Structures are given as structure tokens and as C-alpha cells.
JSON list of C-alpha atoms in Angstrom, two decimals:
[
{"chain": "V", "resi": 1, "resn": "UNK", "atom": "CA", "xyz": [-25.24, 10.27, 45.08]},
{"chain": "V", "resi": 2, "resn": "UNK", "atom": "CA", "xyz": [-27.71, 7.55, 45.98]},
{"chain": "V", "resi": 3, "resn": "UNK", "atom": "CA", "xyz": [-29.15, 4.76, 44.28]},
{"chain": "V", "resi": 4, "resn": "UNK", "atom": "CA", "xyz": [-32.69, 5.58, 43.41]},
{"chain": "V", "resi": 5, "resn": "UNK", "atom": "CA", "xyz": [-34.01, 3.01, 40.72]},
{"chain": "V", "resi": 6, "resn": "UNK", "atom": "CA", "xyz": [-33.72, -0.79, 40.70]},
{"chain": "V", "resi": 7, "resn": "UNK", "atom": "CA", "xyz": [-35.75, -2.77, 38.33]},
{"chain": "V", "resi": 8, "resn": "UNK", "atom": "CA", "xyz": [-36.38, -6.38, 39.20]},
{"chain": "V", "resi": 9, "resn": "UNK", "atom": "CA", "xyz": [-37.07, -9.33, 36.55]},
{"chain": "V", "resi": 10, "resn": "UNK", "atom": "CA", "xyz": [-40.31, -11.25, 38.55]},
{"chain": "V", "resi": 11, "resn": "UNK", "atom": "CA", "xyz": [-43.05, -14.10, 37.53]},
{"chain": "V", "resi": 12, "resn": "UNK", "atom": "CA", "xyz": [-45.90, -12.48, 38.32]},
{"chain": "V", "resi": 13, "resn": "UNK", "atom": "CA", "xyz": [-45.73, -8.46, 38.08]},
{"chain": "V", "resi": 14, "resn": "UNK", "atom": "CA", "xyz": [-49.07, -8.20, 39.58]},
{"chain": "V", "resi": 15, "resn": "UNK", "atom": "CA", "xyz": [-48.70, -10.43, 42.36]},
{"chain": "V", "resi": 16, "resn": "UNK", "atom": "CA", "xyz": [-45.55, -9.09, 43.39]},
{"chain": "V", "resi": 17, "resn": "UNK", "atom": "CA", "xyz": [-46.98, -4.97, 42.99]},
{"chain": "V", "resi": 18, "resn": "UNK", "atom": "CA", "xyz": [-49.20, -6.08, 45.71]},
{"chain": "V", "resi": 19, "resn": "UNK", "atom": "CA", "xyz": [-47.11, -8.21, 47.96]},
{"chain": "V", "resi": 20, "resn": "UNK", "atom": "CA", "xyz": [-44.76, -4.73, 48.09]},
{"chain": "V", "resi": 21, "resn": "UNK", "atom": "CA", "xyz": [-47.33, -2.38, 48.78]},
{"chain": "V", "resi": 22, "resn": "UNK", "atom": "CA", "xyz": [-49.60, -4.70, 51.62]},
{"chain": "V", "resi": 23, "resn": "UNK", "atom": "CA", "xyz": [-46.37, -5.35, 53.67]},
{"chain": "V", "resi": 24, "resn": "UNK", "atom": "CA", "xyz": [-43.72, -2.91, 52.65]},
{"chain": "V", "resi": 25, "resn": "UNK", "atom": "CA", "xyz": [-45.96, 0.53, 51.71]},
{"chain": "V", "resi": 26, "resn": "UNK", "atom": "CA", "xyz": [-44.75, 0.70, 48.24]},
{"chain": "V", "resi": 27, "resn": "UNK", "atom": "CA", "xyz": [-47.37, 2.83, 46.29]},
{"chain": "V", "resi": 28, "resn": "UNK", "atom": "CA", "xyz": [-48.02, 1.56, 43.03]},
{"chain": "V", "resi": 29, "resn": "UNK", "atom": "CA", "xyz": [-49.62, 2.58, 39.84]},
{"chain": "V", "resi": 30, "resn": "UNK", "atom": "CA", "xyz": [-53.78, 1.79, 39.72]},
{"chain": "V", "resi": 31, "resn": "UNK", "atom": "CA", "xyz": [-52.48, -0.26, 36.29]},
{"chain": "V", "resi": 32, "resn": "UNK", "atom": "CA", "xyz": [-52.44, -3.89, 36.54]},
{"chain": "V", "resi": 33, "resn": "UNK", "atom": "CA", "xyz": [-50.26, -4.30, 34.08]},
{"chain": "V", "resi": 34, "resn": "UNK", "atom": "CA", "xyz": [-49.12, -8.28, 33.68]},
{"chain": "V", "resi": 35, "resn": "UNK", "atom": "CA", "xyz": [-45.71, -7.16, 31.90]},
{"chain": "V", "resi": 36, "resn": "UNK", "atom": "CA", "xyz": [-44.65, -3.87, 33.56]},
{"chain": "V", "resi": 37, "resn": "UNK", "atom": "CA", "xyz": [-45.49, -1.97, 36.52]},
{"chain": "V", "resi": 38, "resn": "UNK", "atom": "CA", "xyz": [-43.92, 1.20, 38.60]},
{"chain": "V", "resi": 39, "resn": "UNK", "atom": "CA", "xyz": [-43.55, 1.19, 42.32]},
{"chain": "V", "resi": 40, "resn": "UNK", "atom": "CA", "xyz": [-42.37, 4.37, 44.61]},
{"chain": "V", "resi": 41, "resn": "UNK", "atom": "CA", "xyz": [-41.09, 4.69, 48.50]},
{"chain": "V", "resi": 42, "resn": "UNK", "atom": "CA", "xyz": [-41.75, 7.09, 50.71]},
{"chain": "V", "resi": 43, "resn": "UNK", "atom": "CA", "xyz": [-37.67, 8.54, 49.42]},
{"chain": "V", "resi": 44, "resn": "UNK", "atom": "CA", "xyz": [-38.39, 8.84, 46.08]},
{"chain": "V", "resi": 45, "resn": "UNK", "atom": "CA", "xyz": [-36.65, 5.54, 44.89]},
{"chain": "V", "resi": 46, "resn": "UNK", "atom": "CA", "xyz": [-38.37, 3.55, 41.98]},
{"chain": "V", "resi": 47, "resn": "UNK", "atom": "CA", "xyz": [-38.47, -0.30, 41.88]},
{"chain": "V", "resi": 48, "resn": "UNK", "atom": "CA", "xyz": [-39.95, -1.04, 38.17]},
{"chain": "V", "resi": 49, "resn": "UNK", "atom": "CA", "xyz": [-40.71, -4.77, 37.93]},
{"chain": "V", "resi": 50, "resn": "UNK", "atom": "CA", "xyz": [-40.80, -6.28, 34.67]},
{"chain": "V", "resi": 51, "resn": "UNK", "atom": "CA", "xyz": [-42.31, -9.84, 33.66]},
{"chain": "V", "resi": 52, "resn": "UNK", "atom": "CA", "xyz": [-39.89, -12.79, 32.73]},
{"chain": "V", "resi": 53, "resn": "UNK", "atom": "CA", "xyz": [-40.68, -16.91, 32.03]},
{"chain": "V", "resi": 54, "resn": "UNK", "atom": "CA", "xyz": [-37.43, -18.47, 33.77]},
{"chain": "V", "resi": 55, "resn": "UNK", "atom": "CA", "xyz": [-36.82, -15.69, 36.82]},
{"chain": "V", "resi": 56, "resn": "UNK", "atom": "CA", "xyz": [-33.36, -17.13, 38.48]},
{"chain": "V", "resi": 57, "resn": "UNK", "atom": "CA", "xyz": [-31.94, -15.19, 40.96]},
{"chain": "V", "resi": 58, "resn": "UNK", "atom": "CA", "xyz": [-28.58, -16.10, 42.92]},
{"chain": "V", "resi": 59, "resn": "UNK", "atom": "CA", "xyz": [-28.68, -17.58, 46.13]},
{"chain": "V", "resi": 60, "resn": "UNK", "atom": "CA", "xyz": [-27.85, -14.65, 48.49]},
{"chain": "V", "resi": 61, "resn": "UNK", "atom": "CA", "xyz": [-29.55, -12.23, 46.14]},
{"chain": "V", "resi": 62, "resn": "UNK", "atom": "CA", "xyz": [-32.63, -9.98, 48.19]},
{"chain": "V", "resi": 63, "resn": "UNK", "atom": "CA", "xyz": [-33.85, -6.73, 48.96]},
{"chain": "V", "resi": 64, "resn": "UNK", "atom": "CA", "xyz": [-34.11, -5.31, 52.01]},
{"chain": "V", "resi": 65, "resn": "UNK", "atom": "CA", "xyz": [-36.58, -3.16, 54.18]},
{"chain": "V", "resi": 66, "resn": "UNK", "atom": "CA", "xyz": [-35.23, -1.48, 57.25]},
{"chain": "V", "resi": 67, "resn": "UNK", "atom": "CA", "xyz": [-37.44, -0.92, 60.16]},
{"chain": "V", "resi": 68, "resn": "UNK", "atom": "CA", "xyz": [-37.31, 1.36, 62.77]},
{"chain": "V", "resi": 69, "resn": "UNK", "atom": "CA", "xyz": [-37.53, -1.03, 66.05]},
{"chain": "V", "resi": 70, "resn": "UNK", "atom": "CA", "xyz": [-37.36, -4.85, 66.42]},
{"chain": "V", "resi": 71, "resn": "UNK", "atom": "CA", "xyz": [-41.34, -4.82, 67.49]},
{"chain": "V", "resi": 72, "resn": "UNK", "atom": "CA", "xyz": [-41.95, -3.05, 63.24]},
{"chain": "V", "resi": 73, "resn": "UNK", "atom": "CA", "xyz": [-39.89, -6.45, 62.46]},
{"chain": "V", "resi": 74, "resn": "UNK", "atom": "CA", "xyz": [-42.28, -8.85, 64.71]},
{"chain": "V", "resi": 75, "resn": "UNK", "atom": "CA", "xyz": [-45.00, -7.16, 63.44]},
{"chain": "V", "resi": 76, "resn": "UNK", "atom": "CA", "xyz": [-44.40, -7.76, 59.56]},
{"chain": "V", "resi": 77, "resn": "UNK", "atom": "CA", "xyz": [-43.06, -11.21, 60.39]},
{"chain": "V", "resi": 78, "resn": "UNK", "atom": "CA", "xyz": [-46.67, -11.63, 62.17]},
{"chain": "V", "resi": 79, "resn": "UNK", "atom": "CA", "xyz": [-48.52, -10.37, 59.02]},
{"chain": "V", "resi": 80, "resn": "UNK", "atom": "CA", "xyz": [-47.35, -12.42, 56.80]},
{"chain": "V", "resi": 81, "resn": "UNK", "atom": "CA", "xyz": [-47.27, -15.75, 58.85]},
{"chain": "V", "resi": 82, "resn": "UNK", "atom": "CA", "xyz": [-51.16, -14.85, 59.47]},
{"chain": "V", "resi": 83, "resn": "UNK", "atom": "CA", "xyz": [-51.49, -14.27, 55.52]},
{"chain": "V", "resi": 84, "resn": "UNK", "atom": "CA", "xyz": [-49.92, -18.23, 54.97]},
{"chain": "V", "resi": 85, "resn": "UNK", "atom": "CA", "xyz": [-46.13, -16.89, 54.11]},
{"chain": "V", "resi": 86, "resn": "UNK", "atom": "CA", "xyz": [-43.93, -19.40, 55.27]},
{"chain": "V", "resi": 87, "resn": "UNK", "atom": "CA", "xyz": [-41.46, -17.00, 57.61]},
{"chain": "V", "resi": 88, "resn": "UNK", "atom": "CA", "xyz": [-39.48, -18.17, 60.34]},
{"chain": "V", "resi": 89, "resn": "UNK", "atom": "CA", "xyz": [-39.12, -15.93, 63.14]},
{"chain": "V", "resi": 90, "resn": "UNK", "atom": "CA", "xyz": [-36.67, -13.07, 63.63]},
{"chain": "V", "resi": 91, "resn": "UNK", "atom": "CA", "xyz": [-33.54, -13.92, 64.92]},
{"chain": "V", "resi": 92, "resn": "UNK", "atom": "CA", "xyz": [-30.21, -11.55, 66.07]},
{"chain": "V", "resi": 93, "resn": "UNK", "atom": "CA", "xyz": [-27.61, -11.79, 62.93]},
{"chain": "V", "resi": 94, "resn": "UNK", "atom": "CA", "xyz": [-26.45, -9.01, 61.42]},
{"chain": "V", "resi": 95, "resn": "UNK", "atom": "CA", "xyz": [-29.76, -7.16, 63.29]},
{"chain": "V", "resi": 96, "resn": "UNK", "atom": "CA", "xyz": [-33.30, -8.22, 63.87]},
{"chain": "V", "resi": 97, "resn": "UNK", "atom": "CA", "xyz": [-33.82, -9.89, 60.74]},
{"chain": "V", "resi": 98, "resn": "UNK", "atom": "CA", "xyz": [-35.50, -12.43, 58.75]},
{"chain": "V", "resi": 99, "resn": "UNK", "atom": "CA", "xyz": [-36.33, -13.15, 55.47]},
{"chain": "V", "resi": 100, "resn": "UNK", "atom": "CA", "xyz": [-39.49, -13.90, 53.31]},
{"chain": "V", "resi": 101, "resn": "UNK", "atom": "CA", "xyz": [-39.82, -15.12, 49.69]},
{"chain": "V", "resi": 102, "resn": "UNK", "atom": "CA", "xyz": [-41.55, -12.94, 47.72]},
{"chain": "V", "resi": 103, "resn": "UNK", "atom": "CA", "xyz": [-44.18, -13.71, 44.98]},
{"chain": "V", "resi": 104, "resn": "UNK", "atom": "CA", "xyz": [-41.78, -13.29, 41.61]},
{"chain": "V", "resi": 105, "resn": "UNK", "atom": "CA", "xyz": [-38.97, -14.93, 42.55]},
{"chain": "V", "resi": 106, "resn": "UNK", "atom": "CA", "xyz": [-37.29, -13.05, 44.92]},
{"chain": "V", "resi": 107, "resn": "UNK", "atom": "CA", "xyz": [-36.36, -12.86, 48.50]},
{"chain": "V", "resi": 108, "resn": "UNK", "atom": "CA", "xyz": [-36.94, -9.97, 50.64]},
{"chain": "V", "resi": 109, "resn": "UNK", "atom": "CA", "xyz": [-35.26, -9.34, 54.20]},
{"chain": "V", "resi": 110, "resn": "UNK", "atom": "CA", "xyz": [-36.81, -7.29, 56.73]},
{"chain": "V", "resi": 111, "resn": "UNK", "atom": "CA", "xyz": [-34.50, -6.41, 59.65]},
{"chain": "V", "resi": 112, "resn": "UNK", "atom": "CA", "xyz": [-34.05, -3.38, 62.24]}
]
């Protein structure tokens, strides 16, 4: 058994459908779809975000992307501090990680 669906409450459903797919390779419906939309990984797994007004996540709470070397890590950290994301580099924790927030109201962490 694995888990294989996650929905996620976010601001901005559009915004956030295209943050995932740019940097992470989720593909996503050709709907742009304010209120709802349906994102798929490479696995299988489904992340369905869904539009809220007061989007309050915990503290700790993110999602996570696994890469396959430290330099996949530097390179997404790279994108997105070229794109205006305010990322701090990678640093050795639990892995090569660091983490991003996401359009939505969310935090992501990338880490190999």
C-alpha cells in the first residue's frame, strides 16, 4: 500500500498548477480552472488542489520532492532564485535540502 492522492487547500489554484509543473514536472490538466485542478507524477500519484479564502497551514507542514543527486537540488534551488523566489541555499540537515514557499500557501522542500 502506498499513498497515492493528496489534495491540498491553496490561494491561487492556477498559480500554484504552474509553480508544480515548471519546477517539479507535475503534468497538469490544459483547464485553468480557478477552483479545482488535477495534477499527476511520473508514479501515478494525484495532488488535486482546491481553492480556499483563509489557506493556514501549520508551521512544519510541506511537501517534499526527492532528487536524485545534490547537483538536481542546486539546480532547482538556482531556478527559482533566477525566477525571484526567495530560497536560501541548500544546506546538509536531514540531506541536501532546502525549502521554498510555494504560491498557495504552502511550503515545499526539495532535498536529495
Amino acid at each position: 500500500m502506498k499513498i497515492n492522492h493528496i489534495n491540498l487547500t491553496v490561494t491561487d489554484v492556477i498559480a500554484t498548477k504552474e509553480f508544480l509543473g515548471k519546477y517539479f514536472g507535475l503534468q497538469t490538466s490544459e483547464e485553468n480552472s480557478e477552483t479545482f485542478d488535477v495534477l499527476f507524477d511520473d508514479d501515478g500519484s494525484v495532488l488535486t488542489l482546491m481553492k480556499g479564502k483563509d489557506v493556514m497551514y501549520p508551521k512544519t507542514f510541506h511537501i517534499g520532492f526527492i532528487q536524485e543527486s545534490e547537483e538536481k537540488v542546486n539546480e532547482i534551488n538556482k531556478r527559482l532564485k533566477d525566477d525571484g523566489y526567495d530560497v536560501k541555499p541548500p544546506k546538509r540537515l536531514h540531506g541536501w535540502t532546502f525549502y521554498v514557499e510555494a504560491p498557495g500557501g504552502f511550503t515545499v522542500e526539495v532535498l536529495a
